[in-house]
PDB file of C-alpha atoms in Angstrom:
ATOM      1  CA  MET A 132      17.033 234.418  87.780  1.00  0.00           C
ATOM      2  CA  THR A 133      17.170 230.633  87.792  1.00  0.00           C
ATOM      3  CA  GLU A 134      20.815 230.637  88.880  1.00  0.00           C
ATOM      4  CA  ALA A 135      20.096 233.168  91.649  1.00  0.00           C
ATOM      5  CA  ARG A 136      17.183 231.041  92.876  1.00  0.00           C
ATOM      6  CA  ASP A 137      19.298 227.877  92.853  1.00  0.00           C
ATOM      7  CA  ASN A 138      22.091 229.607  94.774  1.00  0.00           C
ATOM      8  CA  TYR A 139      19.578 230.855  97.329  1.00  0.00           C
ATOM      9  CA  LEU A 140      18.086 227.373  97.781  1.00  0.00           C
ATOM     10  CA  ASN A 141      21.550 225.832  98.154  1.00  0.00           C
ATOM     11  CA  ASP A 142      22.490 228.431 100.789  1.00  0.00           C
ATOM     12  CA  LEU A 143      19.210 227.841 102.621  1.00  0.00           C
ATOM     13  CA  THR A 144      19.763 224.085 102.669  1.00  0.00           C
ATOM     14  CA  ALA A 145      23.293 224.501 104.029  1.00  0.00           C
ATOM     15  CA  THR A 146      22.054 226.922 106.696  1.00  0.00           C
ATOM     16  CA  ARG A 147      19.347 224.531 107.858  1.00  0.00           C
ATOM     17  CA  ARG A 148      21.751 221.607 107.870  1.00  0.00           C
ATOM     18  CA  GLY A 149      24.203 223.568 110.024  1.00  0.00           C
ATOM     19  CA  TYR A 150      21.628 225.240 112.285  1.00  0.00           C
ATOM     20  CA  ALA A 151      22.369 223.171 115.415  1.00  0.00           C
ATOM     21  CA  ILE A 152      26.147 223.343 115.104  1.00  0.00           C
ATOM     22  CA  ASN A 153      26.079 227.113 114.471  1.00  0.00           C
ATOM     23  CA  ARG A 154      23.717 227.657 117.399  1.00  0.00           C
ATOM     24  CA  LEU A 155      26.041 225.700 119.694  1.00  0.00           C
ATOM     25  CA  CYS A 156      29.102 227.672 118.572  1.00  0.00           C
ATOM     26  CA  ALA A 157      27.241 230.976 118.929  1.00  0.00           C
ATOM     27  CA  SER A 158      26.302 230.056 122.497  1.00  0.00           C
ATOM     28  CA  LEU A 159      29.974 229.780 123.460  1.00  0.00           C
ATOM     29  CA  THR A 160      30.394 233.546 123.455  1.00  0.00           C
ATOM     30  CA  ASP A 161      28.677 233.468 126.872  1.00  0.00           C
ATOM     31  CA  PRO A 162      31.195 232.682 129.673  1.00  0.00           C
ATOM     32  CA  ASP A 163      28.700 230.493 131.597  1.00  0.00           C
ATOM     33  CA  ASN A 164      28.002 228.443 128.493  1.00  0.00           C
ATOM     34  CA  ARG A 165      31.741 228.118 127.847  1.00  0.00           C
ATOM     35  CA  ARG A 166      32.187 226.702 131.365  1.00  0.00           C
ATOM     36  CA  ARG A 167      29.362 224.210 130.788  1.00  0.00           C
ATOM     37  CA  PHE A 168      30.839 223.206 127.452  1.00  0.00           C
ATOM     38  CA  THR A 169      34.292 222.739 128.963  1.00  0.00           C
ATOM     39  CA  ALA A 170      32.891 220.674 131.839  1.00  0.00           C
ATOM     40  CA  ASP A 171      31.093 218.154 129.604  1.00  0.00           C
ATOM     41  CA  GLU A 172      31.366 218.750 125.880  1.00  0.00           C
ATOM     42  CA  ALA A 173      29.433 215.613 124.876  1.00  0.00           C
ATOM     43  CA  ALA A 174      26.414 216.475 127.056  1.00  0.00           C
ATOM     44  CA  TYR A 175      26.500 220.075 125.843  1.00  0.00           C
ATOM     45  CA  CYS A 176      26.450 218.885 122.214  1.00  0.00           C
ATOM     46  CA  ASP A 177      23.506 216.598 122.987  1.00  0.00           C
ATOM     47  CA  ALA A 178      21.576 219.518 124.470  1.00  0.00           C
ATOM     48  CA  TYR A 179      21.843 221.338 121.129  1.00  0.00           C
ATOM     49  CA  GLY A 180      20.563 218.413 119.099  1.00  0.00           C
ATOM     50  CA  LEU A 181      23.609 217.887 116.910  1.00  0.00           C
ATOM     51  CA  SER A 182      23.696 214.906 114.606  1.00  0.00           C
ATOM     52  CA  PRO A 183      26.200 212.203 115.608  1.00  0.00           C
ATOM     53  CA  GLU A 184      28.507 213.381 112.793  1.00  0.00           C
ATOM     54  CA  GLN A 185      28.310 217.028 113.875  1.00  0.00           C
ATOM     55  CA  LYS A 186      28.937 216.050 117.494  1.00  0.00           C
ATOM     56  CA  ARG A 187      32.021 214.033 116.514  1.00  0.00           C
ATOM     57  CA  ALA A 188      33.372 216.927 114.411  1.00  0.00           C
ATOM     58  CA  ILE A 189      32.974 219.313 117.365  1.00  0.00           C
ATOM     59  CA  LEU A 190      34.522 216.912 119.885  1.00  0.00           C
ATOM     60  CA  ASP A 191      37.429 216.098 117.562  1.00  0.00           C
ATOM     61  CA  ARG A 192      37.843 219.747 116.500  1.00  0.00           C
ATOM     62  CA  ASP A 193      37.614 218.559 112.905  1.00  0.00           C
ATOM     63  CA  TRP A 194      37.433 221.986 111.312  1.00  0.00           C
ATOM     64  CA  THR A 195      36.941 220.873 107.724  1.00  0.00           C
ATOM     65  CA  GLY A 196      34.441 218.265 108.922  1.00  0.00           C
ATOM     66  CA  MET A 197      32.478 221.006 110.687  1.00  0.00           C
ATOM     67  CA  LEU A 198      32.294 223.002 107.459  1.00  0.00           C
ATOM     68  CA  ASP A 199      31.221 219.946 105.477  1.00  0.00           C
ATOM     69  CA  LEU A 200      28.438 219.363 108.021  1.00  0.00           C
ATOM     70  CA  GLY A 201      27.033 222.871 107.642  1.00  0.00           C
ATOM     71  CA  ALA A 202      28.972 224.978 110.135  1.00  0.00           C
ATOM     72  CA  SER A 203      29.596 228.514 108.946  1.00  0.00           C
ATOM     73  CA  ILE A 204      33.191 229.673 108.527  1.00  0.00           C
ATOM     74  CA  PHE A 205      32.485 232.399 111.104  1.00  0.00           C
ATOM     75  CA  TYR A 206      31.487 229.939 113.826  1.00  0.00           C
ATOM     76  CA  THR A 207      34.231 227.482 112.914  1.00  0.00           C
ATOM     77  CA  PHE A 208      36.778 230.263 113.437  1.00  0.00           C
ATOM     78  CA  LYS A 209      35.000 231.308 116.647  1.00  0.00           C
ATOM     79  CA  LEU A 210      35.325 227.818 118.157  1.00  0.00           C
ATOM     80  CA  ALA A 211      38.952 227.640 117.051  1.00  0.00           C
ATOM     81  CA  VAL A 212      39.731 230.986 118.693  1.00  0.00           C
ATOM     82  CA  LEU A 213      38.039 229.842 121.909  1.00  0.00           C
ATOM     83  CA  ASP A 214      40.218 226.735 121.676  1.00  0.00           C
ATOM     84  CA  GLY A 215      43.312 228.914 121.475  1.00  0.00           C
ATOM     85  CA  LYS A 216      44.036 228.117 117.832  1.00  0.00           C
ATOM     86  CA  SER A 217      45.511 230.863 115.710  1.00  0.00           C
ATOM     87  CA  MET A 218      44.149 232.108 112.422  1.00  0.00           C
ATOM     88  CA  GLN A 219      47.406 230.868 110.901  1.00  0.00           C
ATOM     89  CA  HIS A 220      46.662 227.362 112.230  1.00  0.00           C
ATOM     90  CA  LEU A 221      43.218 227.371 110.639  1.00  0.00           C
ATOM     91  CA  GLY A 222      44.455 228.976 107.443  1.00  0.00           C
ATOM     92  CA  GLY A 223      46.926 226.123 107.197  1.00  0.00           C
ATOM     93  CA  VAL A 224      44.206 223.532 107.822  1.00  0.00           C
ATOM     94  CA  PHE A 225      42.011 224.937 105.057  1.00  0.00           C
ATOM     95  CA  THR A 226      44.850 225.266 102.543  1.00  0.00           C
ATOM     96  CA  GLY A 227      46.760 222.083 103.381  1.00  0.00           C
ATOM     97  CA  MET A 228      49.789 224.023 104.637  1.00  0.00           C
ATOM     98  CA  SER A 229      51.421 224.096 108.028  1.00  0.00           C
ATOM     99  CA  ALA A 230      50.738 227.171 110.150  1.00  0.00           C
ATOM    100  CA  GLU A 231      54.299 228.326 109.454  1.00  0.00           C
ATOM    101  CA  GLU A 232      53.932 227.902 105.672  1.00  0.00           C
ATOM    102  CA  PHE A 233      50.622 229.759 105.736  1.00  0.00           C
ATOM    103  CA  THR A 234      52.167 232.627 107.730  1.00  0.00           C
ATOM    104  CA  ALA A 235      55.117 232.792 105.338  1.00  0.00           C
ATOM    105  CA  ALA A 236      52.753 232.888 102.337  1.00  0.00           C
ATOM    106  CA  LEU A 237      50.793 235.752 103.913  1.00  0.00           C
ATOM    107  CA  ARG A 238      53.985 237.674 104.622  1.00  0.00           C
ATOM    108  CA  ALA A 239      55.120 237.101 101.043  1.00  0.00           C
ATOM    109  CA  GLY A 240      52.086 238.971  99.800  1.00  0.00           C
ATOM    110  CA  GLY A 241      49.308 236.383 100.009  1.00  0.00           C
ATOM    111  CA  ARG A 242      50.240 234.370  96.945  1.00  0.00           C
ATOM    112  CA  ARG A 243      47.879 231.629  95.833  1.00  0.00           C
ATOM    113  CA  PHE A 244      47.382 228.954  98.448  1.00  0.00           C
ATOM    114  CA  GLY A 245      46.886 225.241  97.953  1.00  0.00           C
TER     115      GLY A 245
END
């Protein structure tokens, strides 16, 4: 019970910490919001109340930085897809491989990454 409670509290803290960044990424599913974001990304980030660190991670497309700052994997992938990045590109980022190495590992049967 104690472990379950601690896990829940840790998840809740991470969710609250990433609330603004996840809300911003979720908003980009709307085409009008995507146009606004593309026109002035910095102002759009400010409108969502991101911390300076979260804003920098978004503007720099620092995927691992976004995750460290509370972004969910789902919304990190969503922003990457909107940016035209492939799943192989992101898989490589998260495993320290190139996109080509990550693709080759998947084709070889998804051996251990890292």
